[in-house]
Structures are given as structure tokens and as C-alpha cells.
Coordinates of C-alpha atoms in Angstrom, one line a residue:
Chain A
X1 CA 19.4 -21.2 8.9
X2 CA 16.0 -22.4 10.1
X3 CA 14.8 -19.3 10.6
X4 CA 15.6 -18.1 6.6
X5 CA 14.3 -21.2 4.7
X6 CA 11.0 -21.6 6.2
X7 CA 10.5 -17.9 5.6
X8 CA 11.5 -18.8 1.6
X9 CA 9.2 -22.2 2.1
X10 CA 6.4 -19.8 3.4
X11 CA 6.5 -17.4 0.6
X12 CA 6.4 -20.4 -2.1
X13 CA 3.6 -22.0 -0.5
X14 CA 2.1 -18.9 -0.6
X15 CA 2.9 -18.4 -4.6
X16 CA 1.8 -22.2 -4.7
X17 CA -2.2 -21.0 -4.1
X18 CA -2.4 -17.9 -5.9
X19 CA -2.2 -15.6 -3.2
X20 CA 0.2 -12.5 -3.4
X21 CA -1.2 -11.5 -0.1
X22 CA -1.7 -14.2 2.6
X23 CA -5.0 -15.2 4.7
X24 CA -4.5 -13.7 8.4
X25 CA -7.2 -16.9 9.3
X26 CA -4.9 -19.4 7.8
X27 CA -1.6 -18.4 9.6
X28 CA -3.7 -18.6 12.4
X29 CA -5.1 -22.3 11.8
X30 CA -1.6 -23.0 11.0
X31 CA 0.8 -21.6 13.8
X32 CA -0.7 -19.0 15.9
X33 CA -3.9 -21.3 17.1
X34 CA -1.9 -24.8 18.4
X35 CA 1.1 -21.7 20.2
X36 CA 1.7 -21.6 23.7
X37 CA 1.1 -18.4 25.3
X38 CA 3.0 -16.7 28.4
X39 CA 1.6 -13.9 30.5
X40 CA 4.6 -11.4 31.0
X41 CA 2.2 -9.0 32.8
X42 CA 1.6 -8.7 36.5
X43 CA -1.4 -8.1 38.0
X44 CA -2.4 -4.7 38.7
X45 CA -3.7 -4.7 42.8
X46 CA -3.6 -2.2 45.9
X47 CA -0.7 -3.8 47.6
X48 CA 1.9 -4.3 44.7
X49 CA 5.3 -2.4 45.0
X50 CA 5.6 1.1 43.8
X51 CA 8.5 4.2 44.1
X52 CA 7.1 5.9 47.4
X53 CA 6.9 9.1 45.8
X54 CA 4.2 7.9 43.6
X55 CA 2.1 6.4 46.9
X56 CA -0.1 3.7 46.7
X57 CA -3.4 3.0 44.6
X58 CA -6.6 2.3 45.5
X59 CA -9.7 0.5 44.4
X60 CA -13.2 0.8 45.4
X61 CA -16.2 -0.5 44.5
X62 CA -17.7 1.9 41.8
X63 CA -21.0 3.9 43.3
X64 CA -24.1 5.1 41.1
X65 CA -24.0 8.9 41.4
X66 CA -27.5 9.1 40.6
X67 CA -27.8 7.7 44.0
X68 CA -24.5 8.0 45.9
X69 CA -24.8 4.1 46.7
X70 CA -22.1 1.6 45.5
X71 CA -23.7 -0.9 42.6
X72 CA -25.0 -4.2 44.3
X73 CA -26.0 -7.0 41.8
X74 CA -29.1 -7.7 43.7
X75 CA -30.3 -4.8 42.8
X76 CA -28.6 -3.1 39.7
X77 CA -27.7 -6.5 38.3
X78 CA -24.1 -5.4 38.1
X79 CA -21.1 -4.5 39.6
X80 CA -18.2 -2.3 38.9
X81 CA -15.0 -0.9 40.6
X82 CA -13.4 2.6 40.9
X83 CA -9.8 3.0 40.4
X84 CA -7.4 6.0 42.1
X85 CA -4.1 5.3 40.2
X86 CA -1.8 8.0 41.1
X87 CA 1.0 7.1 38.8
X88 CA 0.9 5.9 35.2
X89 CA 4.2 4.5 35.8
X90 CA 2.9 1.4 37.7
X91 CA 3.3 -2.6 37.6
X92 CA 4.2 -3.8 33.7
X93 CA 4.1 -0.5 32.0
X94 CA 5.2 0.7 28.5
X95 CA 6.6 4.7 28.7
X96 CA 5.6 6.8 26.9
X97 CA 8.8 9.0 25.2
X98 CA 6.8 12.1 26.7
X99 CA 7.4 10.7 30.5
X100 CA 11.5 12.1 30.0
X101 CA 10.4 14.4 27.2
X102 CA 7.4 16.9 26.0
X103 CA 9.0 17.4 22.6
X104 CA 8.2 13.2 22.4
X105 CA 5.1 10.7 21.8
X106 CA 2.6 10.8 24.6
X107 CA 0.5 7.5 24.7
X108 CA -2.0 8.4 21.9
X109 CA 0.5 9.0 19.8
X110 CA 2.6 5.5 19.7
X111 CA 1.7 3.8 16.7
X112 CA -1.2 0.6 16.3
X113 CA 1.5 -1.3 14.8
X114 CA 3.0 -1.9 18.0
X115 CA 0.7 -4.8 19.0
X116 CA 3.1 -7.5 17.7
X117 CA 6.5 -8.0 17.1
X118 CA 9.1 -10.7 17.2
X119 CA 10.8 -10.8 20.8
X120 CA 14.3 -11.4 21.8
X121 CA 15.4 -12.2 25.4
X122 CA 18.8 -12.2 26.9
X123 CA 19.5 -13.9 30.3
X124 CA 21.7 -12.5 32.1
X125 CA 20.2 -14.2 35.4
X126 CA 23.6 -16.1 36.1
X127 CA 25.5 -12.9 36.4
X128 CA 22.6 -11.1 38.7
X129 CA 22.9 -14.1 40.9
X130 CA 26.5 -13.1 42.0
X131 CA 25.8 -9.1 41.3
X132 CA 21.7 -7.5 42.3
X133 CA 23.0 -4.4 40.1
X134 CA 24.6 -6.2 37.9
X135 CA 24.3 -3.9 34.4
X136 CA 23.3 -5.5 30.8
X137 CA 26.7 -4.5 28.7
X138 CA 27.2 -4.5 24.9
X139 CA 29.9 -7.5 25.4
X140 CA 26.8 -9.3 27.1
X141 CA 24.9 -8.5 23.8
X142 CA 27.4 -9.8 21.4
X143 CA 28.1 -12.8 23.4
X144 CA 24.0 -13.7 23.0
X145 CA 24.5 -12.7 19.1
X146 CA 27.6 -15.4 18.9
X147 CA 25.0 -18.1 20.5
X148 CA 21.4 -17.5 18.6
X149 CA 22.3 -14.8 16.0
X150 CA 22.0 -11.1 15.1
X151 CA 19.4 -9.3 17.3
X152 CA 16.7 -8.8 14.2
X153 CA 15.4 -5.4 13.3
X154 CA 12.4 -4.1 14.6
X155 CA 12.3 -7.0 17.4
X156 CA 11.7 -6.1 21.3
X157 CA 14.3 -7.1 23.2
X158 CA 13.7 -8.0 26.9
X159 CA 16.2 -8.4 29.6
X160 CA 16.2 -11.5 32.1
X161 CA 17.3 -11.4 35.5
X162 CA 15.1 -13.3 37.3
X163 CA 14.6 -10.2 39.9
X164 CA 10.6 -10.1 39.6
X165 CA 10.6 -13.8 40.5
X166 CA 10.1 -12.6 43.7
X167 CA 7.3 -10.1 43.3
X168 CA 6.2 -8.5 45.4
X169 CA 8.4 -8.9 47.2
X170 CA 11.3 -7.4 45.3
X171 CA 14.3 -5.2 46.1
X172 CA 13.5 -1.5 44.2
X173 CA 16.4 0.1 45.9
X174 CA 19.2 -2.5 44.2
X175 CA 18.0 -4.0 41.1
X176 CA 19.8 -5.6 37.5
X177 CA 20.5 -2.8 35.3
X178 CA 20.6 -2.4 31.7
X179 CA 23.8 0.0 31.1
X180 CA 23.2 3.2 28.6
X181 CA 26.0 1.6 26.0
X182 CA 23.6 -1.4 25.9
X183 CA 20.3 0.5 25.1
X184 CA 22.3 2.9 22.5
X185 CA 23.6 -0.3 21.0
X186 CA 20.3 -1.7 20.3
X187 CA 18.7 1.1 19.3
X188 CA 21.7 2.8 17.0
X189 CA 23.2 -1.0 16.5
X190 CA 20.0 -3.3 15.8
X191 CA 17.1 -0.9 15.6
X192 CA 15.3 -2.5 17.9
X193 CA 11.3 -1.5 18.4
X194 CA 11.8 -1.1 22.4
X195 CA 14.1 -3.0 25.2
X196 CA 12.2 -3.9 28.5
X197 CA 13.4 -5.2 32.0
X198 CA 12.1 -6.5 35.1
X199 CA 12.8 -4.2 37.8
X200 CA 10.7 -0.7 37.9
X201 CA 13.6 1.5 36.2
X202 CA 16.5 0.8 33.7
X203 CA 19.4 1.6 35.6
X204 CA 20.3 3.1 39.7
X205 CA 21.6 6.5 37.9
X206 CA 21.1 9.5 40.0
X207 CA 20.3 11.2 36.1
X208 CA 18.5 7.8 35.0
X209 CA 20.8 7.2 32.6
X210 CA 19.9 4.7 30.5
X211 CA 16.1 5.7 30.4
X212 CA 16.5 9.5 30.0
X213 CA 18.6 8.8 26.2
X214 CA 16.2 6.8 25.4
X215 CA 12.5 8.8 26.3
X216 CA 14.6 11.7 25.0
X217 CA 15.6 10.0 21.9
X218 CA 11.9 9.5 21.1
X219 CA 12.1 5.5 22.4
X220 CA 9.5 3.8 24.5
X221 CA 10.7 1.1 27.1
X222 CA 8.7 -1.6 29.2
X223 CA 9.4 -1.9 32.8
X224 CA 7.9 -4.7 35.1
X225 CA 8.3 -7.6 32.9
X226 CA 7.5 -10.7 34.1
X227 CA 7.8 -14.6 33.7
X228 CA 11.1 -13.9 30.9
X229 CA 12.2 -17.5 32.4
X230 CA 9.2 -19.3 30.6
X231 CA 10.1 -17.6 27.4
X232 CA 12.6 -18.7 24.7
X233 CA 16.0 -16.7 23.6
X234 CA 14.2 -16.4 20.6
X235 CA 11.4 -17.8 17.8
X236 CA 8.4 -16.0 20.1
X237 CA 6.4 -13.1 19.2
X238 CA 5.5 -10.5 21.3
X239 CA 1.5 -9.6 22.0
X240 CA 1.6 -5.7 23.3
X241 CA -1.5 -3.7 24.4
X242 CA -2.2 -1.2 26.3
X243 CA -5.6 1.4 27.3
X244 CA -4.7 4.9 25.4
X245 CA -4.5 7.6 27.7
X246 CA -5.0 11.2 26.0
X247 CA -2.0 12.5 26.8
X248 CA -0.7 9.9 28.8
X249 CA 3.5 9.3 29.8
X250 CA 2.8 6.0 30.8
X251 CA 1.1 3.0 29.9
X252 CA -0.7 0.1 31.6
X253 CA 0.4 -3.0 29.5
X254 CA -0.1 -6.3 28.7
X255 CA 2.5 -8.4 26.9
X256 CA 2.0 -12.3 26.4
X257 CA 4.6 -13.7 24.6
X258 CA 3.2 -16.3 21.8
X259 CA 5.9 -19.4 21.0
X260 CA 6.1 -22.6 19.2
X261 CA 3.5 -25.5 20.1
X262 CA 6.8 -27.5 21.2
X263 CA 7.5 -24.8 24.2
X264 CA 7.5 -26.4 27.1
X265 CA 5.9 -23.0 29.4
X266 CA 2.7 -21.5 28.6
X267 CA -0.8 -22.5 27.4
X268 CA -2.5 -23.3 24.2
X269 CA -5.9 -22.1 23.3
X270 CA -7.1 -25.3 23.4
X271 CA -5.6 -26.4 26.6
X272 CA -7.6 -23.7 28.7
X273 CA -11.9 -23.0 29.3
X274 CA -11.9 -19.9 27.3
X275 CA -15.5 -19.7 25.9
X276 CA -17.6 -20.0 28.4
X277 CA -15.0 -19.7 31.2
X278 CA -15.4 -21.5 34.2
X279 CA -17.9 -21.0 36.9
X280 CA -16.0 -20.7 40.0
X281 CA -17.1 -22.7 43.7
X282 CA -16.6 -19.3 46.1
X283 CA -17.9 -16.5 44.8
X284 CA -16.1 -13.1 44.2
X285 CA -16.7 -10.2 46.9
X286 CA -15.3 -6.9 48.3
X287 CA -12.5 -7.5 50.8
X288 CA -12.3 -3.9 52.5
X289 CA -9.0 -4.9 54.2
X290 CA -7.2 -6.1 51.2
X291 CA -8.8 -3.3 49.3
X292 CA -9.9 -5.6 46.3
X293 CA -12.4 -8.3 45.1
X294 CA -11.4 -11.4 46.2
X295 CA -12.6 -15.6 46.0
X296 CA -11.4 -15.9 49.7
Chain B
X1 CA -11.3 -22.3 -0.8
X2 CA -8.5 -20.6 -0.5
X3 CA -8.1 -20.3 3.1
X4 CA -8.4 -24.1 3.3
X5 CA -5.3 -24.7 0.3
X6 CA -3.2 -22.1 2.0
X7 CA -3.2 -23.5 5.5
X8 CA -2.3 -26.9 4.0
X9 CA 0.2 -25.0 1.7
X10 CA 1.5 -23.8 5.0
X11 CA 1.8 -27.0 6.6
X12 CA 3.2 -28.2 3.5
X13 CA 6.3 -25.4 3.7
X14 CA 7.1 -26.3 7.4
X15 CA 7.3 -30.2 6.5
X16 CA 9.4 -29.5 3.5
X17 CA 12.3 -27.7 6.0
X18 CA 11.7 -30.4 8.5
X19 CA 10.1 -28.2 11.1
X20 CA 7.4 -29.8 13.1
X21 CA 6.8 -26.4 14.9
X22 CA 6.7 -23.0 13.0
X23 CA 9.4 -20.7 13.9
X24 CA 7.4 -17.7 14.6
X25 CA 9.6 -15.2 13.6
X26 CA 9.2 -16.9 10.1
X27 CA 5.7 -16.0 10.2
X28 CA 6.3 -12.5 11.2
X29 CA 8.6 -12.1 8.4
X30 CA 6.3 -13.5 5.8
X31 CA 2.8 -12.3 6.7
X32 CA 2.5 -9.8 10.4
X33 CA 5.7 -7.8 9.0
X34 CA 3.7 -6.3 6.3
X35 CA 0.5 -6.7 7.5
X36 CA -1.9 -3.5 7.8
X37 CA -2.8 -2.6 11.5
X38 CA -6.3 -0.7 12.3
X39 CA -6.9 0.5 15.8
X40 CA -9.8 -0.3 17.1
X41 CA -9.8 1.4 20.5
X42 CA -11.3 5.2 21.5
X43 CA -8.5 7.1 23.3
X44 CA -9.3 7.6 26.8
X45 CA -10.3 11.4 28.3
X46 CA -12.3 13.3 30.6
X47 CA -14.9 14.3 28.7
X48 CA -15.5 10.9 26.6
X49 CA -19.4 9.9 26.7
X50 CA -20.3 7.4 29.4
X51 CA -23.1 6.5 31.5
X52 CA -24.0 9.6 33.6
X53 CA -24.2 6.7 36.7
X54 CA -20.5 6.3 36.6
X55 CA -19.9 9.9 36.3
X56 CA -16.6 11.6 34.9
X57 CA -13.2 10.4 35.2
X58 CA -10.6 13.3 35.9
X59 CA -6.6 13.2 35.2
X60 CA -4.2 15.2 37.1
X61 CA -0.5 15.7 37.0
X62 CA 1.3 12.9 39.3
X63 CA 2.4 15.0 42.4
X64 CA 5.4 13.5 44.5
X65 CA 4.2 12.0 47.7
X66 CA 7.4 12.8 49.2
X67 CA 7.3 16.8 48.7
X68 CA 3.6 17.7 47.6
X69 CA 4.7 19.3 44.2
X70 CA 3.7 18.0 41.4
X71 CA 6.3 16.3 39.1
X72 CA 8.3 18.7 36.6
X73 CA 10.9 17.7 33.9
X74 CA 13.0 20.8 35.2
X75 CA 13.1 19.6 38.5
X76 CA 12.3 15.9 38.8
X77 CA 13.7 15.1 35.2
X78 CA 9.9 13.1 34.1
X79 CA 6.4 14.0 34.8
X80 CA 3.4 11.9 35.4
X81 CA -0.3 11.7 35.3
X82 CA -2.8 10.7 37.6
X83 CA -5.7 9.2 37.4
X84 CA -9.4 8.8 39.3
X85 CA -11.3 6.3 36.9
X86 CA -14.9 6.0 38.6
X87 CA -16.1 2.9 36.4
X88 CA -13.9 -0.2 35.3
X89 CA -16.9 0.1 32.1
X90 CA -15.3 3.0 30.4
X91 CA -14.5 3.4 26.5
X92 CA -13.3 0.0 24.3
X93 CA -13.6 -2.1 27.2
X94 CA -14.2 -6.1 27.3
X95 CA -16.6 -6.9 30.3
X96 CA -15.5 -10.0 32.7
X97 CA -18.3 -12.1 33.2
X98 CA -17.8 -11.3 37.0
X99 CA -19.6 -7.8 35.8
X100 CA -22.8 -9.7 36.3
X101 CA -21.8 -13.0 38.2
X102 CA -19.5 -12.7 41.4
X103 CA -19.4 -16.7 40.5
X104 CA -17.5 -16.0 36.7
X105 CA -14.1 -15.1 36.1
X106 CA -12.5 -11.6 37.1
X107 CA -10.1 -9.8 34.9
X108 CA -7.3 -11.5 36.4
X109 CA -9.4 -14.5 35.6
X110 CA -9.6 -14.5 31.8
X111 CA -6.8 -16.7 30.1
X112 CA -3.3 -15.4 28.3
X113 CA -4.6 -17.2 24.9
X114 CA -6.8 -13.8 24.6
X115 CA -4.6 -12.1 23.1
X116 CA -4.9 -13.3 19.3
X117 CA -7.7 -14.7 17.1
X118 CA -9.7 -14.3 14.4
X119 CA -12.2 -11.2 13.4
X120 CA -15.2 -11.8 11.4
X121 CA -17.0 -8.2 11.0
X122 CA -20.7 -8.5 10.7
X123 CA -22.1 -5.4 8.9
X124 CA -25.3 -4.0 9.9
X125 CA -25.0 -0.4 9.2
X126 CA -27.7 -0.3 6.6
X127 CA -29.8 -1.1 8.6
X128 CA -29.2 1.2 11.7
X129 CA -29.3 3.7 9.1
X130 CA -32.9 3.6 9.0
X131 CA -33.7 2.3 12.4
X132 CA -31.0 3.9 15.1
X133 CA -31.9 0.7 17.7
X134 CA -32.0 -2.4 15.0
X135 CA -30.5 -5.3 16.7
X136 CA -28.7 -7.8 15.4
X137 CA -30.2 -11.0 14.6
X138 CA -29.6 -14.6 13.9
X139 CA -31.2 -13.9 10.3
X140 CA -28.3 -11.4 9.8
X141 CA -25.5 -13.7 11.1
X142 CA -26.9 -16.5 8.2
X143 CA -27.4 -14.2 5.4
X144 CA -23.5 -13.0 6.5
X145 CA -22.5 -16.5 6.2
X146 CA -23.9 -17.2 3.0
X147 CA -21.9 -14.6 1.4
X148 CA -18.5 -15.5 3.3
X149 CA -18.9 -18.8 4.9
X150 CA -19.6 -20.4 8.4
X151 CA -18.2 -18.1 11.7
X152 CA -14.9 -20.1 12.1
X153 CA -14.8 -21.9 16.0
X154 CA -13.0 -19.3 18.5
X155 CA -13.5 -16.5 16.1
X156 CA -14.4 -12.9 18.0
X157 CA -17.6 -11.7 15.9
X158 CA -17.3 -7.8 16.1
X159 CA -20.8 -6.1 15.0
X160 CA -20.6 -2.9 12.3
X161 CA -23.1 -0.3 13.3
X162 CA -21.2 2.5 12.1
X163 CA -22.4 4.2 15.9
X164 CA -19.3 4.8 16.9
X165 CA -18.5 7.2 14.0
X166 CA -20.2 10.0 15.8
X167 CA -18.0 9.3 18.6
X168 CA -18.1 11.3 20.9
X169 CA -20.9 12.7 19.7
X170 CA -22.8 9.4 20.0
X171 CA -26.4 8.7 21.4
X172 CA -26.1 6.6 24.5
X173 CA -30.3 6.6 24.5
X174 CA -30.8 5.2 21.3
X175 CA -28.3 3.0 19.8
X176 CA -28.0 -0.4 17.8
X177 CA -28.8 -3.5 19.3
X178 CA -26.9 -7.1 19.4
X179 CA -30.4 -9.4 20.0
X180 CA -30.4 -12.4 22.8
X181 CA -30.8 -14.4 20.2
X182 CA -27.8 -13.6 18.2
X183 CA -25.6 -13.7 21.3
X184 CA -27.1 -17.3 22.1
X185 CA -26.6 -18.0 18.5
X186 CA -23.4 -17.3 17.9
X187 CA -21.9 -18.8 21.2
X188 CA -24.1 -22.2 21.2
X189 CA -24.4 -22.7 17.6
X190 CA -20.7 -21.5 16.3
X191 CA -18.6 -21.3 19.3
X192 CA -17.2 -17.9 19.6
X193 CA -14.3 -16.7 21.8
X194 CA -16.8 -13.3 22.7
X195 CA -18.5 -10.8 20.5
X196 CA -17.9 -7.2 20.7
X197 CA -20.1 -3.8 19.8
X198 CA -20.1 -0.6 19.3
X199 CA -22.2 1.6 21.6
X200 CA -21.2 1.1 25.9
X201 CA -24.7 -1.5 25.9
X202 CA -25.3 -4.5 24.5
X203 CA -29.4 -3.6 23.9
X204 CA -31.7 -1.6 25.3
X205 CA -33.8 -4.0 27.3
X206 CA -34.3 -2.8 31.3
X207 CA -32.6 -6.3 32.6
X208 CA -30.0 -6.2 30.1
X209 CA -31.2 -9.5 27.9
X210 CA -28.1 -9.7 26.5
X211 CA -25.4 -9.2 28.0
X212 CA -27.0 -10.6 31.1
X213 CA -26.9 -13.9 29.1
X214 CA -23.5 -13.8 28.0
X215 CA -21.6 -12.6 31.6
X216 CA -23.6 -15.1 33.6
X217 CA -22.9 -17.9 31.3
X218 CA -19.5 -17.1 31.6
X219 CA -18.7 -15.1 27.8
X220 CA -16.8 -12.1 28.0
X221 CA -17.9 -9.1 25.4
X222 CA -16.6 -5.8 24.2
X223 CA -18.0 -2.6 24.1
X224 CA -17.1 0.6 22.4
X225 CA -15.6 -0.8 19.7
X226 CA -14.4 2.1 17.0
X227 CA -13.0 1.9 13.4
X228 CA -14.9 -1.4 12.1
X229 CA -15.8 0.0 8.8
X230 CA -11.8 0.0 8.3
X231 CA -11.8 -3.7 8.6
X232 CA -12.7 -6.3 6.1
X233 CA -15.5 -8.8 7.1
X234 CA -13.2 -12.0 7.5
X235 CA -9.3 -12.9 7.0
X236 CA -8.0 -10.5 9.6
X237 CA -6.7 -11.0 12.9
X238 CA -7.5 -9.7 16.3
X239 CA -4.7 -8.4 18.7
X240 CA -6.3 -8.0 22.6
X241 CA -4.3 -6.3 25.4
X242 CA -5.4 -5.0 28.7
X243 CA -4.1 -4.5 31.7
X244 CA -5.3 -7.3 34.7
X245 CA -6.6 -5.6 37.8
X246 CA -6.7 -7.8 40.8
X247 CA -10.9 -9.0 40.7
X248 CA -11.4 -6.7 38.0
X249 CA -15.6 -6.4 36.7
X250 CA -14.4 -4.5 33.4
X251 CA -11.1 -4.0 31.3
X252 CA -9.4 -1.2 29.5
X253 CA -8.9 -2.7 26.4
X254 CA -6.4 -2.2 22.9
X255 CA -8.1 -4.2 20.4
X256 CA -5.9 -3.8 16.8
X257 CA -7.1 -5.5 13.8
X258 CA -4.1 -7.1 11.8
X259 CA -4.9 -7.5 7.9
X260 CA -3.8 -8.5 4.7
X261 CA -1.0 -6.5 2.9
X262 CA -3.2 -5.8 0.1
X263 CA -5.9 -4.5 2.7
X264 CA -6.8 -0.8 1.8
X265 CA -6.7 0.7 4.9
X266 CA -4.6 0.8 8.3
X267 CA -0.5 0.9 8.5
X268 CA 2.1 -1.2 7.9
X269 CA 5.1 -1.2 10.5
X270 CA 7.7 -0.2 7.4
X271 CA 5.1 2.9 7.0
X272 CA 5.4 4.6 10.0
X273 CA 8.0 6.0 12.1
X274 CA 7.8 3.6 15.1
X275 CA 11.8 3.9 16.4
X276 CA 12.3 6.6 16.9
X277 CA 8.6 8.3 16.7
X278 CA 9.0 12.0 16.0
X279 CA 9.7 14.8 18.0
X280 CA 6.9 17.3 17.7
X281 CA 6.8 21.2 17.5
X282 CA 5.2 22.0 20.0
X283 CA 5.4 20.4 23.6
X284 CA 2.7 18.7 25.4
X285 CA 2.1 20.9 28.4
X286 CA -0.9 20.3 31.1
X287 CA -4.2 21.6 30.0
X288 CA -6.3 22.8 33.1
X289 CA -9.3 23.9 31.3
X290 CA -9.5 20.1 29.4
X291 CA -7.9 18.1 32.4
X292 CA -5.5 16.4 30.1
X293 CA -1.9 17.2 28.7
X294 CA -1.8 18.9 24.7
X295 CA 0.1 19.6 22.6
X296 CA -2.0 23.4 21.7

């Protein structure tokens, strides 16, 4: 397998300078700086769809409470914003095992090491197509495992089905499931870091099904994922980071997916204005009616 | 040098098993598996230090919008937090240049390819220990770079104060500086994706010298960096995640350094218990007198 050898070829060449240990700064001249990089996050704004017993968030622009009066940048120099966020359970989130459990992790407590790790995705978009609940099964597992090979260890695993295609405008009361045999069978099966979908809970369980043995079980899951169709089946990593709460049973996340230079989706390094960024023709101002900063 | 010999060793590997494009799982197995992770973020809670302007951010439990009771895992199954965040400039954050410019790119704004790159650690905490505002200088960036070589292109340059050890116990009066000169210097003359500091402010000048200089050029920056005298001064990488508020000024940001094996501190993924994390003694319960949930 491809997969195996260069692994064994990367090792050698390693053992070929001298170095037990290798550079960080050369993997990145040499993979990590010509990869193509996906945005699986979506953007956090007043109007985005949310469970209606959370309500909606606001933003605001921030006010100087020396003065009461919001910051101008005629004459503070600066601007800033205020958020009300009345759910951490919002947009492309991470849960914390303490949102189903107390006994579990709360957000300070998930390990740094999360920040990367390889990333699996199955499709099952075909099948959701023909069924909006349709539920990710272990024979749906095995049948991706017979195509690309074993789910590795420690890899995320996200589910496609193509519902968040349509955010925001998205169906929360019928949505692609992933079924609790499934999320047992990659945690017990594969030991799997975390599984992820794109709708805003794992299952349409009256219990929660799927999610509760997992938070229980000491797991975290993503919810919200986006953009899964721009991302291979597998051969990405995953990029995972998230503001830690004190305390906190949810997470505000990002995840970008990083994948070969011969991807077709996603953007280089060098293919984008990243340092300085561009300056932009309208500039950016509070929109009271849409509740947010906008060019428009 | 050996970081020049082992990218070309690298290259080497992937031509030998005919692979034009790295497989990046390969390159998880042989280096980011066992790499060392270092957090380099402050946890987020009411009574962190920042600028008495923004005032204090407050959590509270998530109530359900539906009933008015707050969420409980006896009767809802989960719980939640809320939260009232007065300032988008609040703990590790990375500015968008649309903090000072309306005309500069908003959080939403600032490109996917973020997420990794290189770290180069500039120590100046020998310095600050005898002068609490010294400010980094372009004399300290070439004396760095004659002891470990010129500031790679696209490299984030993160500056060692050692400030942030007192955290949160720091002094937001009087605190190291990052000169206009360095800023310029490092951007114009060596091409940086953004530098990053310790304390919440660039320097101490009235206008803001600095950081004017980088937002209006259109340069991101972080602030509140912690944990930098875990890090070594060059070979590790930098892992960024936030989450993208619609027309955001500021971001909640996870930065995580990723070093070599050999590197003496952080932990590796084999080394800590990721899935599942632990199940704790005692349960996190809501903590009115701190505003945050605890586990005491």
C-alpha cells in the first residue's frame, strides 16, 4: 500500500540525515506548505439556524464602559464587537463529554493534542438523497473499509450527507443520522479520536441515542460540519481548534481539512493574499438590521 | 543544514515510491503522531484580566427558551452555558486587521491556509527582566538570526517575554513591548504570516504605533499568547483555530505548538488519554460565587 511504504520511505530518509527526530519546518517545506486547505467551519452570525430552545444570538458593537459609548475608530482608533451567545452548542461545535455528563471532560479539560489528526470521511449522500433520516450503519462502515481500507486508529471520522449544503437553510427537524451501532463501532471497533456530522445532533432519538453513549462514555463529537464534499475519503489531515471555555460543554470550532497539493478543492498558501491581506473597495460597517458588520 | 538535507531527503522518499503528492496520513504517521503538543492559549473565565474598557464577561447556565428553566441533566438529559462576551479582544486572541481598518479583512475574512505554519520564538525575557516595558527591536531579531538563521518566509514570529507567567496576575500598565520597527521589520524585510505577544497590547504608545501599523496594513497579530518558554526557538509548528464570526474585529483563538519527539516538554497523543478522556471524581456542578462550572 501507498499509504505503508512512503511512511517506511519517510523514516529512511529520515535515518539517511542523521536525525532520529524530524524537523517540524521541513515537513512543512515539504508537504504541509504546497497542501490545499478546506474550511469545514461555518460562519458564526445572528441569523444562522439554531434548536429554538436555545434562542437566537446577538452581536453588538462593543461600548467603552469608562464612557458608556460604543468604540468609533475616529475616535478610539479601534473597533470591537460584543457577543450574547446563549448556547455553546451553536454552528460547527466540538462537545464537550460534560454537555451529556458532569462525571466527563468539560472544554478545558480535552487534551492540546487534539489540534491534528488524520481524517476519514464516509459519504453516505447517495443514500440521504432517497432517505433525509437516513442513519450511518456499521454495514455502511464496512462497505467504505472494503473500498479505501481499515478506518486507522486515532483518525476523526466525519460523516457526509450533503445536508448542510443548503445552510442556512436546512431541515433541523429531519436530518441524516448516524445510528448508535455506528458510533459504538468506531469507538469500541477502530478507536477513533471523535465522529462528526453535518446536521446539529447525531441522531432524531427522543433519548439522543447515539450522542448520549458517546458524551457519557467520555467521547467528544463535532456537529455542524461543513463543505465534507470538497474533502477526500481519505489521505487529509484534520486542523481542530477551538477558544477554551472554563468549564465549558461546548465548543466553538474550527476544522480545515489539509490534503494533497493534487486535490482538486481548497486553497494553497500560496494561492491566496495572506500577509498583508487585501484591502477591500467598500468598507466594513454596523448593519443594525442584519445585526452584524457587513461590506454591503 | 539539516533542515535543508531533510526536506530534500523528504522529497527524495516520495519520488522513490512514485508519489508526486505526499499522502498525508504518511506524514502523520512518521512525524505529527509523535510529535509533542504545547498549548499556547489562556483558558477563558470571568475573572481573567482585560482592559477595564471592555469590562467583564459573565457565563451563565443555558436556560431553555421554551420553558424558562435552566437546562438540567435530570430533566433535559445535557446542560449548557451561556455566554455575554463584551469584547471580541479577550484572552489568546488574533486581531483582524478590520480592528483598526473597516477597509481590511474581518474574521470571516482571513484565509483557511491559517491554520498551520511555522513558529520561530524570539526570546527576550532577559531583558524584560530588568526593564518590565523593553520592546522588541530589530537588533534583537538579527542577533536571533545569527544564532539560528534567517526568519523563514510565512513563518509566525511569536515574542518570549515570559509576561504571561504571572498570568492572571499580570500587569496590563506596564508590560513588554514589540517596537514599530520590529513589526515593520519583520513583515517588509522577512515576510511573516503575523507576529504574536504576550501581554493584550502590542506597546504602550497612546496611538498604538504598532499595532496601528500592522492592522492598517492589513497583518493580523496575536495577543495573549501563554506557554512560549515551553517552546523551542525554531523547528516547531503552529496549529491556529478560531471560530469565524460574521465581520468579526477580534478572534478567540487555540494556538498549539507541535514539536519534535525529542522536544522536552508538551504531550504526545500516545501519552494522554484522549478516547476516552477520564471520568473524574467529582462532578462539575455550576459555581455561582465564580460564574463558571467546577469541579470543587
Amino acid at each position: 500500500m501507498r499509504v505503508v511504504s512512503l511512511s517506511a520511505a519517510l523514516a529512511g530518509a529520515l535515518a539517511a540525515v542523521g536525525a532520529t527526530q524530524p524537523d517540524m519546518w521541513a515537513v512543512y517545506d515539504a508537504v504541509l506548505g504546497a497542501a490545499k486547505y478546506v474550511d469545514l467551519s461555518h460562519t458564526i452570525e445572528p441569523a444562522m439556524p439554531v434548536w429554538r430552545g436555545f434562542g437566537n444570538i446577538t452581536f453588538q458593537p462593543a461600548t467603552n464602559k469608562l464612557t458608556g459609548k460604543p468604540f468609533t475608530y475616529a475616535e478610539d482608533l479601534f473597533e470591537a464587537t460584543a457577543y450574547a451567545l446563549t448556547t455553546d452548542q451553536l454552528g460547527t461545535q466540538l462537545d464537550s463529554p460534560a454537555h451529556f455528563s458532569p462525571w466527563r471532560a468539560a472544554s478545558d479539560e480535552i487534551p492540546a493534542t487534539y489540534a491534528l489528526s488524520k481524517l476519514v470521511v464516509i459519504d453516505v449522500s447517495d443514500k440521504v438523497a432517497t432517505n433525509a433520516s437516513y442513519g450511518l450503519s456499521v454495514a455502511d462502515i464496512r462497505e467504505w473499509e472494503r473500498r479505501h481500507g481499515r478506518i486507522p486508529r486515532r483518525s476523526v471520522v466525519f460523516v457526509r450527507s450533503d445536508w448542510s449544503r443548503a445552510w442556512p437553510a436546512v431541515n433541523t427537524d429531519v436530518f441524516p443520522q448516524v445510528l448508535l451501532e455506528a458510533v459504538k463501532f468506531l469507538h469500541l471497533e477502530r478507536g477513533i479520536l471523535f465522529h462528526g456530522h453535518e446536521p446539529l445532533d447525531a441522531d432524531m432519538t427522543p433519548a439522543f441515542d447515539a450522542e448520549s453513549w458517546v458524551l457519557r462514555n467520555g467521547y467528544a463529537q463535532a456537529e455542524g460540519v461543513a463543505n465534507l464534499h470538497m474533502v477526500a475519503p481519505t489521505g487529509c489531515l484534520l486542523s481542530t481548534g477551538f477558544p477554551k471555555f472554563r468549564g465549558g460543554l461546548g465548543n466553538y470550532v474550527r476544522f480545515v481539512a489539509v490534503c494533497a497539493q493534487s486535490w482538486p478543492h481548497g486553497v494553497q498558501p500560496s494561492a491566496v493574499a495572506e500577509a498583508p491581506m487585501p484591502a477591500y473597495a467598500r468598507p466594513l460597517v454596523w448593519d443594525a438590521a442584519r445585526g452584524y458588520r457587513a461590506r454591503e
